């Protein structure tokens, strides 16, 4: 695995802060299966190959079926996902793609399934996996793995 630099070594306090945020997300009370699916979907959008592999494995470990994992890239056209998951995926895609159109409608849909606290947690979940994806893409020479916490 070839690195341009490593955040864990070259900026350890910042890596520790990112890791602490990830750990807090995992302990937030959001279903871990949903977190893994959001992490996987955002990683697909961002093209972080290592993260796609890691979050696919985590989703499998949490009991997600191969069929659901395979269908995630086209979740909008699949009946394999529950309404709350679909609302979370729509939110994650809007935030990841930086789209402002549709944000009010997506928020209203989230409110049907999640509390304000959970929406805030989902938002930080999306922001955090986007940050990890960008760190991974920046620090690794193309085609190599990323050194992120599981």
CSV table of C-alpha atoms in Angstrom, one decimal:
chain,number,residue,atom,x,y,z
A,1,UNK,CA,0.0,0.0,0.0
A,2,UNK,CA,1.5,3.3,-1.1
A,3,UNK,CA,0.9,6.5,0.8
A,4,UNK,CA,1.4,10.1,-0.1
A,5,UNK,CA,1.2,10.8,3.7
A,6,UNK,CA,-0.8,9.4,6.6
A,7,UNK,CA,-3.1,11.5,8.7
A,8,UNK,CA,-2.7,8.9,11.6
A,9,UNK,CA,1.1,9.5,11.6
A,10,UNK,CA,1.5,13.0,10.3
A,11,UNK,CA,-1.4,14.6,12.2
A,12,UNK,CA,-2.2,12.2,15.0
A,13,UNK,CA,-4.3,14.6,17.1
A,14,UNK,CA,-6.6,15.2,14.1
A,15,UNK,CA,-6.8,11.5,13.3
A,16,UNK,CA,-7.7,10.9,17.0
A,17,UNK,CA,-10.5,13.5,16.8
A,18,UNK,CA,-11.9,11.9,13.6
A,19,UNK,CA,-11.7,8.5,15.2
A,20,UNK,CA,-13.5,9.8,18.3
A,21,UNK,CA,-16.3,11.2,16.2
A,22,UNK,CA,-16.7,7.9,14.4
A,23,UNK,CA,-16.8,6.1,17.7
A,24,UNK,CA,-19.4,8.5,19.0
A,25,UNK,CA,-21.5,7.9,15.9
A,26,UNK,CA,-21.4,4.2,16.5
A,27,UNK,CA,-22.5,4.7,20.1
A,28,UNK,CA,-25.2,7.3,19.3
A,29,UNK,CA,-28.1,4.9,19.3
A,30,UNK,CA,-28.6,4.9,15.5
A,31,UNK,CA,-28.9,1.3,14.2
A,32,UNK,CA,-25.5,0.1,13.3
A,33,UNK,CA,-26.9,-1.6,10.2
A,34,UNK,CA,-28.2,1.8,9.0
A,35,UNK,CA,-24.8,3.5,9.7
A,36,UNK,CA,-23.0,0.8,7.7
A,37,UNK,CA,-25.4,1.2,4.8
A,38,UNK,CA,-25.0,5.0,4.8
A,39,UNK,CA,-21.3,4.6,5.0
A,40,UNK,CA,-21.3,2.2,2.1
A,41,UNK,CA,-23.6,4.4,0.0
A,42,UNK,CA,-21.6,7.5,0.5
A,43,UNK,CA,-18.4,5.7,-0.2
A,44,UNK,CA,-19.9,4.4,-3.4
A,45,UNK,CA,-20.8,8.0,-4.5
A,46,UNK,CA,-17.3,9.2,-3.6
A,47,UNK,CA,-15.5,6.3,-5.2
A,48,UNK,CA,-13.5,5.2,-2.1
A,49,UNK,CA,-12.8,1.6,-3.0
A,50,UNK,CA,-11.3,0.6,0.4
A,51,UNK,CA,-14.3,2.1,2.2
A,52,UNK,CA,-16.7,0.3,-0.1
A,53,UNK,CA,-15.0,-3.0,0.7
A,54,UNK,CA,-14.8,-2.2,4.5
A,55,UNK,CA,-18.4,-1.1,4.8
A,56,UNK,CA,-19.7,-4.0,2.7
A,57,UNK,CA,-18.0,-6.3,5.2
A,58,UNK,CA,-19.4,-4.5,8.2
A,59,UNK,CA,-22.9,-4.6,6.7
A,60,UNK,CA,-22.6,-8.3,6.1
A,61,UNK,CA,-21.3,-8.8,9.7
A,62,UNK,CA,-24.3,-6.9,10.9
A,63,UNK,CA,-26.6,-9.3,9.1
A,64,UNK,CA,-27.3,-7.3,5.9
A,65,UNK,CA,-28.0,-9.7,3.0
A,66,UNK,CA,-25.9,-9.8,-0.2
A,67,UNK,CA,-29.0,-8.8,-2.1
A,68,UNK,CA,-29.5,-5.6,-0.1
A,69,UNK,CA,-25.8,-4.7,-0.3
A,70,UNK,CA,-25.8,-5.3,-4.0
A,71,UNK,CA,-29.0,-3.2,-4.5
A,72,UNK,CA,-27.8,-0.3,-2.4
A,73,UNK,CA,-26.2,1.6,-5.4
A,74,UNK,CA,-29.7,1.6,-7.0
A,75,UNK,CA,-31.7,1.9,-3.7
A,76,UNK,CA,-34.3,4.2,-5.3
A,77,UNK,CA,-35.3,1.5,-7.7
A,78,UNK,CA,-35.3,-1.4,-5.2
A,79,UNK,CA,-38.1,-2.5,-2.9
A,80,UNK,CA,-35.6,-4.1,-0.5
A,81,UNK,CA,-35.3,-1.0,1.7
A,82,UNK,CA,-37.6,0.2,4.3
A,83,UNK,CA,-39.1,3.8,4.2
A,84,UNK,CA,-36.8,5.0,7.0
A,85,UNK,CA,-33.8,3.7,5.3
A,86,UNK,CA,-34.9,5.3,2.0
A,87,UNK,CA,-35.3,8.6,3.8
A,88,UNK,CA,-31.8,8.3,5.3
A,89,UNK,CA,-30.3,7.4,1.9
A,90,UNK,CA,-32.0,10.4,0.2
A,91,UNK,CA,-30.6,12.7,2.9
A,92,UNK,CA,-27.1,11.2,2.6
A,93,UNK,CA,-27.1,11.6,-1.2
A,94,UNK,CA,-28.3,15.2,-1.1
A,95,UNK,CA,-25.6,16.1,1.5
A,96,UNK,CA,-22.8,14.2,-0.2
A,97,UNK,CA,-23.6,15.6,-3.6
A,98,UNK,CA,-23.9,19.1,-2.2
A,99,UNK,CA,-27.4,19.5,-3.6
A,100,UNK,CA,-29.7,22.1,-2.1
A,101,UNK,CA,-32.7,21.4,-4.2
A,102,UNK,CA,-34.9,18.9,-2.4
A,103,UNK,CA,-33.4,19.4,1.0
A,104,UNK,CA,-36.6,20.6,2.6
A,105,UNK,CA,-38.6,17.7,1.2
A,106,UNK,CA,-35.9,15.3,2.2
A,107,UNK,CA,-36.0,16.7,5.7
A,108,UNK,CA,-39.7,16.4,6.0
A,109,UNK,CA,-39.4,12.8,5.0
A,110,UNK,CA,-36.8,12.2,7.6
A,111,UNK,CA,-39.1,13.7,10.2
A,112,UNK,CA,-41.6,11.0,9.5
A,113,UNK,CA,-39.1,8.4,10.7
A,114,UNK,CA,-36.6,10.0,12.9
A,115,UNK,CA,-36.4,12.5,15.9
A,116,UNK,CA,-34.5,15.8,15.6
A,117,UNK,CA,-31.7,14.2,17.6
A,118,UNK,CA,-31.5,11.2,15.2
A,119,UNK,CA,-31.6,13.6,12.1
A,120,UNK,CA,-28.6,15.4,13.7
A,121,UNK,CA,-26.9,12.1,14.2
A,122,UNK,CA,-27.6,11.0,10.6
A,123,UNK,CA,-26.2,14.4,9.4
A,124,UNK,CA,-23.0,13.9,11.3
A,125,UNK,CA,-22.8,10.3,10.1
A,126,UNK,CA,-22.9,11.5,6.5
A,127,UNK,CA,-20.4,14.3,7.1
A,128,UNK,CA,-18.0,12.0,8.9
A,129,UNK,CA,-17.9,9.3,6.2
A,130,UNK,CA,-17.5,12.0,3.6
A,131,UNK,CA,-14.5,13.3,5.6
A,132,UNK,CA,-13.0,9.7,5.8
A,133,UNK,CA,-13.5,9.2,2.1
A,134,UNK,CA,-11.7,12.4,1.3
A,135,UNK,CA,-8.8,11.7,3.7
A,136,UNK,CA,-8.5,8.2,2.1
A,137,UNK,CA,-8.5,9.5,-1.4
A,138,UNK,CA,-5.9,12.2,-0.6
A,139,UNK,CA,-3.5,10.1,1.4
A,140,UNK,CA,-3.4,7.0,-0.8
A,141,UNK,CA,-1.8,6.6,-4.2
A,142,UNK,CA,-4.5,5.3,-6.5
A,143,UNK,CA,-5.3,1.6,-6.2
A,144,UNK,CA,-4.1,1.3,-2.6
A,145,UNK,CA,-6.0,0.6,0.6
A,146,UNK,CA,-6.9,3.3,3.2
A,147,UNK,CA,-5.9,3.1,6.9
A,148,UNK,CA,-9.2,3.9,8.5
A,149,UNK,CA,-10.6,2.5,11.7
A,150,UNK,CA,-13.2,-0.2,11.4
